[in-house]
Coordinates of C-alpha atoms in Angstrom, one line a residue:
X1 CA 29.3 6.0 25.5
X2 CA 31.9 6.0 22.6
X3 CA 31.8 2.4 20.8
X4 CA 34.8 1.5 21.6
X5 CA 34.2 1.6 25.2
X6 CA 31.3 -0.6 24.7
X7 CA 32.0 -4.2 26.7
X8 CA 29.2 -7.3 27.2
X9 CA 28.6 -6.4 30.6
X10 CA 27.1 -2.9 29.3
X11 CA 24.0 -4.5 27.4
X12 CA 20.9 -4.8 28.8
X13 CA 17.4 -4.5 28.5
X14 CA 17.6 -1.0 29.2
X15 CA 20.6 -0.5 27.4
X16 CA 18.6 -1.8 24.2
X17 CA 15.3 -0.4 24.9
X18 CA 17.1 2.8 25.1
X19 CA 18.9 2.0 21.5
X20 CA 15.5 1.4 20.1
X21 CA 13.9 4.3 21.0
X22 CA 17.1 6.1 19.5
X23 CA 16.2 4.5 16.0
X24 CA 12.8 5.9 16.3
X25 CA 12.7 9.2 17.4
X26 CA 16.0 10.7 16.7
X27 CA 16.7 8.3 13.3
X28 CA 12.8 8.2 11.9
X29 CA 13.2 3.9 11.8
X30 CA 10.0 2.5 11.0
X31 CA 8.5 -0.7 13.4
X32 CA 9.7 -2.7 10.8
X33 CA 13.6 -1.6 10.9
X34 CA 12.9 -1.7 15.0
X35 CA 12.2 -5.6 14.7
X36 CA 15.2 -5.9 12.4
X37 CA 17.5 -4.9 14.9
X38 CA 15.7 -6.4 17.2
X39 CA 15.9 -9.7 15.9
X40 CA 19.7 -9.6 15.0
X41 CA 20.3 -8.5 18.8
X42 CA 18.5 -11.8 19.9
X43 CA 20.6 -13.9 17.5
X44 CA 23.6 -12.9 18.7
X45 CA 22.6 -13.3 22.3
X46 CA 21.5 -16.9 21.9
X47 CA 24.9 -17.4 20.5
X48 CA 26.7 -15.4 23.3
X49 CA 24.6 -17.3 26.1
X50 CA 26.1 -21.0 24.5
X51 CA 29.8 -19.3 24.2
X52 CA 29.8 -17.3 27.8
X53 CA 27.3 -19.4 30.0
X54 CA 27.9 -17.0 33.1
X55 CA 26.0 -14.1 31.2
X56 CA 23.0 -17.0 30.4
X57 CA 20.5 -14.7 32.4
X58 CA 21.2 -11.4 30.7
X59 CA 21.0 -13.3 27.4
X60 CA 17.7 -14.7 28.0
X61 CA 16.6 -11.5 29.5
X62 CA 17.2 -9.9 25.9
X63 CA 16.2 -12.8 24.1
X64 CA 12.4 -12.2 25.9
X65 CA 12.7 -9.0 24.7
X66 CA 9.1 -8.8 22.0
X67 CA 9.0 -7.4 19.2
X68 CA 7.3 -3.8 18.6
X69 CA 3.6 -3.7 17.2
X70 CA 3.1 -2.7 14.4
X71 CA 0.2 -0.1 14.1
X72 CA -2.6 -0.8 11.4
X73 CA -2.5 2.0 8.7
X74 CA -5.7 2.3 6.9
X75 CA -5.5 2.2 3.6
X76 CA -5.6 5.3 1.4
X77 CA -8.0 5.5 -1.7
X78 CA -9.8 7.7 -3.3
X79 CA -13.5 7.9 -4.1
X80 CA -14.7 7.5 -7.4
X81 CA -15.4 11.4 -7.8
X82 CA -11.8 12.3 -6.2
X83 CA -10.6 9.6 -8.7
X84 CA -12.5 11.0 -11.8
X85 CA -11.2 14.7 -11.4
X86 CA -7.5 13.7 -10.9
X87 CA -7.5 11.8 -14.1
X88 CA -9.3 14.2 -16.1
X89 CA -7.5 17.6 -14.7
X90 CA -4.2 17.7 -17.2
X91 CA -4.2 19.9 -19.7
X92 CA -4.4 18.0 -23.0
X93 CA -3.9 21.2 -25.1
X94 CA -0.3 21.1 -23.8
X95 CA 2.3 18.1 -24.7
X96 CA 2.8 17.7 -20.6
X97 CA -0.7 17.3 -20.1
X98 CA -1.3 14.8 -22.4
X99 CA 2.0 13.2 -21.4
X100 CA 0.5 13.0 -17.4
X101 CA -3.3 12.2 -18.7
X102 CA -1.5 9.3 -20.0
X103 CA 0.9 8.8 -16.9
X104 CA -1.7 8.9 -14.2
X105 CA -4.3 6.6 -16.4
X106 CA -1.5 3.7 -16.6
X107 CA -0.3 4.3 -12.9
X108 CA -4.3 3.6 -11.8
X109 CA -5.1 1.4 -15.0
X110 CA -2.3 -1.1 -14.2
X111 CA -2.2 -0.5 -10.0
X112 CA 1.6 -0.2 -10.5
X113 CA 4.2 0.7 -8.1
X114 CA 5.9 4.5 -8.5
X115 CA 9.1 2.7 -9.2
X116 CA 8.0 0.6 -11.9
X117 CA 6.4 3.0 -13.8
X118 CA 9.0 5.3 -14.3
X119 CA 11.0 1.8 -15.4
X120 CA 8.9 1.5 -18.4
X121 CA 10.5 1.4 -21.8
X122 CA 8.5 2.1 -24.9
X123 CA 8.9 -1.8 -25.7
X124 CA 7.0 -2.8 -22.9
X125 CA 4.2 -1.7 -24.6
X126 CA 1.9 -4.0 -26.3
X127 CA -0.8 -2.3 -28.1
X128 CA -2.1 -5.7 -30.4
X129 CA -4.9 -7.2 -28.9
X130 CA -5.0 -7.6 -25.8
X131 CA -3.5 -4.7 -24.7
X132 CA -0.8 -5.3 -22.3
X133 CA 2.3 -3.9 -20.0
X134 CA 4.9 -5.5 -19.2
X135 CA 5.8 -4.6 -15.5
X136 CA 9.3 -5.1 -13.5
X137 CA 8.7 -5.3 -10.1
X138 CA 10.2 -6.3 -6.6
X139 CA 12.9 -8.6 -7.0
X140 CA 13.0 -8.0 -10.6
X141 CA 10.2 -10.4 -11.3
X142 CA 8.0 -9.3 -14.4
X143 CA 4.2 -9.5 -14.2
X144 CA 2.2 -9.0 -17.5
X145 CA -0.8 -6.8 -16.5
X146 CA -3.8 -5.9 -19.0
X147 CA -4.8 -2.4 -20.1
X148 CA -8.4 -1.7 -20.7
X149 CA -9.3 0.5 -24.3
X150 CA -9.6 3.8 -23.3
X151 CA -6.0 3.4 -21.8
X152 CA -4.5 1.6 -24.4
X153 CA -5.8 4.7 -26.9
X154 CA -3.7 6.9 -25.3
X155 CA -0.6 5.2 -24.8
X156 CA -1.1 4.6 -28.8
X157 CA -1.2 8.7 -29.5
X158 CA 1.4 9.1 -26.6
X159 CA 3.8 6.6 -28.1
X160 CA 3.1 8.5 -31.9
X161 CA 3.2 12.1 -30.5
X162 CA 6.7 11.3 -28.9
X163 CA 8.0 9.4 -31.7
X164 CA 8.3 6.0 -29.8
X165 CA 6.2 3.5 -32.2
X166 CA 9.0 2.7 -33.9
X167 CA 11.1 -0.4 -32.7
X168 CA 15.1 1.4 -32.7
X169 CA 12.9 3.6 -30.1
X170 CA 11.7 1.2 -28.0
X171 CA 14.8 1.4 -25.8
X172 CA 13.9 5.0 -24.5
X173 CA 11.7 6.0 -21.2
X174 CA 8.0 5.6 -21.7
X175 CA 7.4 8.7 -20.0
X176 CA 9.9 11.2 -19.9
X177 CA 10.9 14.9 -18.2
X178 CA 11.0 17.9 -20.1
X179 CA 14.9 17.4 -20.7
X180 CA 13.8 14.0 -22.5
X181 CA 15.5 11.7 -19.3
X182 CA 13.6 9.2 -17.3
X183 CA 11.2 10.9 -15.5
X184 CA 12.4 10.0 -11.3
X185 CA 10.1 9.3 -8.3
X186 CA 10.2 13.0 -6.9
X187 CA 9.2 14.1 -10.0
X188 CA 5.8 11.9 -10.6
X189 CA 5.2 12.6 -6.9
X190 CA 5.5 16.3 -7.7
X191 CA 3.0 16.2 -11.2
X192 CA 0.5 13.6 -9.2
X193 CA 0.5 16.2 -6.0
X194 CA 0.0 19.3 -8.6
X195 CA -3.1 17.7 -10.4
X196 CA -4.1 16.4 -6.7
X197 CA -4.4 20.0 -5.3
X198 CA -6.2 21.1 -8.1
X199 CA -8.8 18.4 -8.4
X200 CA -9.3 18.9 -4.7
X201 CA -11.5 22.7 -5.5
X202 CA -14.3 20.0 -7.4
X203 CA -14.6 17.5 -4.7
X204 CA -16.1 18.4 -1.2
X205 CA -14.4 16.6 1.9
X206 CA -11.2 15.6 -0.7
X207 CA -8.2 16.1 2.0
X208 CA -6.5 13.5 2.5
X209 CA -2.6 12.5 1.4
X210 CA -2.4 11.6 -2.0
X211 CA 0.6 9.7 -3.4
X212 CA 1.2 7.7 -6.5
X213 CA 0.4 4.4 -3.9
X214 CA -2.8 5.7 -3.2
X215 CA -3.6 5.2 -6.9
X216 CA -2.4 1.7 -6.8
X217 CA -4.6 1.3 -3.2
X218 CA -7.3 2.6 -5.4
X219 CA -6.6 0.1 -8.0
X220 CA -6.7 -2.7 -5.6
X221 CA -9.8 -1.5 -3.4
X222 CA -12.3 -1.5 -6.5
X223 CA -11.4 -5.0 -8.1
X224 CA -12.4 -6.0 -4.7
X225 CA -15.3 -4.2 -4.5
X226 CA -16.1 -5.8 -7.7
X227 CA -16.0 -9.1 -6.8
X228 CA -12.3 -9.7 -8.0
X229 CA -10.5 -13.0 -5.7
X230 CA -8.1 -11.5 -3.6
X231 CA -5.7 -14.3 -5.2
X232 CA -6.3 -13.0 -8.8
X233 CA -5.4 -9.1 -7.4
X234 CA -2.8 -10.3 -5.3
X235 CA -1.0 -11.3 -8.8
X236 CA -2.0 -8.2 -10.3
X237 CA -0.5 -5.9 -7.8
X238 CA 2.5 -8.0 -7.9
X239 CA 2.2 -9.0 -4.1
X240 CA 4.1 -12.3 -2.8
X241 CA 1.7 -13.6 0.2
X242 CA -2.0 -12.9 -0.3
X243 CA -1.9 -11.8 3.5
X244 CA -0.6 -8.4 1.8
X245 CA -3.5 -8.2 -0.3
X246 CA -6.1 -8.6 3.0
X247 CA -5.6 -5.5 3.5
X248 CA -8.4 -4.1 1.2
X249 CA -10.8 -6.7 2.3
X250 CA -10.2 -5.0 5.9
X251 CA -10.4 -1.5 4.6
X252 CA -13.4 -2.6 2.7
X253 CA -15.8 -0.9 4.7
X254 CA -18.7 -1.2 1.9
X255 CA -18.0 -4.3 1.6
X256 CA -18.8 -4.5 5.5
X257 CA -21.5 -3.0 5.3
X258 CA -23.4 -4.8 2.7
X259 CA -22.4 -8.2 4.6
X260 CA -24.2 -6.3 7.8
X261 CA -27.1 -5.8 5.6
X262 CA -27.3 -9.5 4.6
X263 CA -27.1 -10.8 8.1
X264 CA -29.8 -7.9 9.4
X265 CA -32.7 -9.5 7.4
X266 CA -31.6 -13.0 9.4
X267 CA -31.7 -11.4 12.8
X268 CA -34.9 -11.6 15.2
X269 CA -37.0 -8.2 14.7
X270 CA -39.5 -8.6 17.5
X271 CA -39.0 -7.1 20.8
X272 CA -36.9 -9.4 23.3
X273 CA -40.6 -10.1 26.3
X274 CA -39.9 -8.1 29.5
X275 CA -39.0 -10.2 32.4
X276 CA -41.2 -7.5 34.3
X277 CA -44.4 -7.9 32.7
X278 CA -43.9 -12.2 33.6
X279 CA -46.5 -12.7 36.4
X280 CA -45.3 -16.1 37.1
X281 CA -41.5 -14.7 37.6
X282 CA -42.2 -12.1 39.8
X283 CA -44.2 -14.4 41.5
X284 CA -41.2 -17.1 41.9
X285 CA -38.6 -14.4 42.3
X286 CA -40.4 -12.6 45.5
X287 CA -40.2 -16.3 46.6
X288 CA -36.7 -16.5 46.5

């Protein structure tokens, strides 16, 4: 039905449950773009049931509408040998190597999003004790994130190689293409894939998707594992609501487990007695 066609009477609950399934399978809308819709279609039907009180039933019949579920996602992260052999496959005999050895050690190092790394300048660099980034994330809000040694040594002979130690520099992309531009998000998706696939020959049972979240994911799962507050990672990822940040204590299945194993040593060991070999039940129960 052309818009223009479109009148009050023509909305209902199938009508939108029809439009919704639209946005998902012909337009690829995520749950979350569903419930947006969603939601504005129930604003304007509250107001349409107080302005046109003869379609009040319709109205409420779309305003009981629920919203779609989302489905849980695990979270993608890589093993510490899957890790290892992604960060140590580029070449550093070659000026792009060493320029992604670099790239991939501050995307994990610092659990930064693909956007704001390719945001980096070469002044937002700190390389004085302590080392630090300076991140720009959601919302343009700036989180200062620590590097550990090893990292900060390379973005010290990255920054020389490339000739941005000096301060009139410190304008210019910290990592750059081979045009010398800011490297985009298509483009450390494509290097991060290439080094995936070829790390993935060293490491049995390494299949899964790989993207430059998962690195981030990784980031996060392993300052849990090591005892890191979820409130002291949920500032280092750069997350609003801790809630977001629960999401590696659920993945966490080591963590699960060793919490299982604490709990086992509590639990009763002996056998549960067998109603069956009770001569006074059977007794009473034959009575019955």
């Amino acid at each position: 039905m052309a818009v223009e066609r479109l009148t009050l009477a023509d909305i209902d609950v199938a009508f939108v449950e029809a439009f919704l399934d639209h946005l998902a399978q012909e337009r690829k809308c995520s749950i979350r773009t569903l419930n947006q819709r969603l939601a504005v279609l129930h604003a304007f039907f509250r107001y349409v049931q107080s302005e046109v009180p003869e379609r009040m039933l319709q109205c409420q019949k779309i305003m009981a509408m629920p919203l779609r579920r989302h489905v849980q996602v695990p979270v993608a992260y890589m093993s510490k040998d899957e890790l290892t052999q992604v960060l140590a496959h580029p070449d550093p005999t070659t000026p792009a190597g060493r320029r992604d050895a670099v790239m991939l050690s501050v995307l994990y190092d610092t659990g930064a999003r693909a956007q704001e790394l390719i945001d980096l300048n070469a002044h937002d660099v700190r390389l004085t004790t302590p080392a630090q980034v300076r991140l720009l994330g959601k919302g343009r809000k700036v989180r200062v994130v620590p590097l550990m040694d090893a990292t900060a040594r390379l973005l010290r002979d990255h920054l020389r190689e490339n000739d941005l130690d000096r301060p009139e520099r410190g304008h210019l992309p910290l990592f750059q293409n081979r045009h010398g531009g800011r490297l985009s998000r298509s483009g450390l998706r494509y290097l991060l894939h290439c080094h995936v696939q070829a790390a993935r020959s060293e490491v049995p049972g390494f299949t899964q998707k790989i993207s430059p979240h998962s690195l981030r994911h990784t980031k996060g799962m392993y300052l849990l594992q090591s005892g890191v507050s979820l409130e002291i990672i949920r500032d280092f990822l750069g997350h609003v609501d801790v809630k977001t940040t629960q999401i590696y204590a659920r993945a966490n299945l080591e963590m699960k487990r060793r919490a299982l194993e604490k709990v086992a040593g509590e639990s009763p060991s002996a056998a549960l007695p067998s109603w069956q070999q009770s001569k006074s039940l059977l007794d009473w129960l034959r009575s019955l």
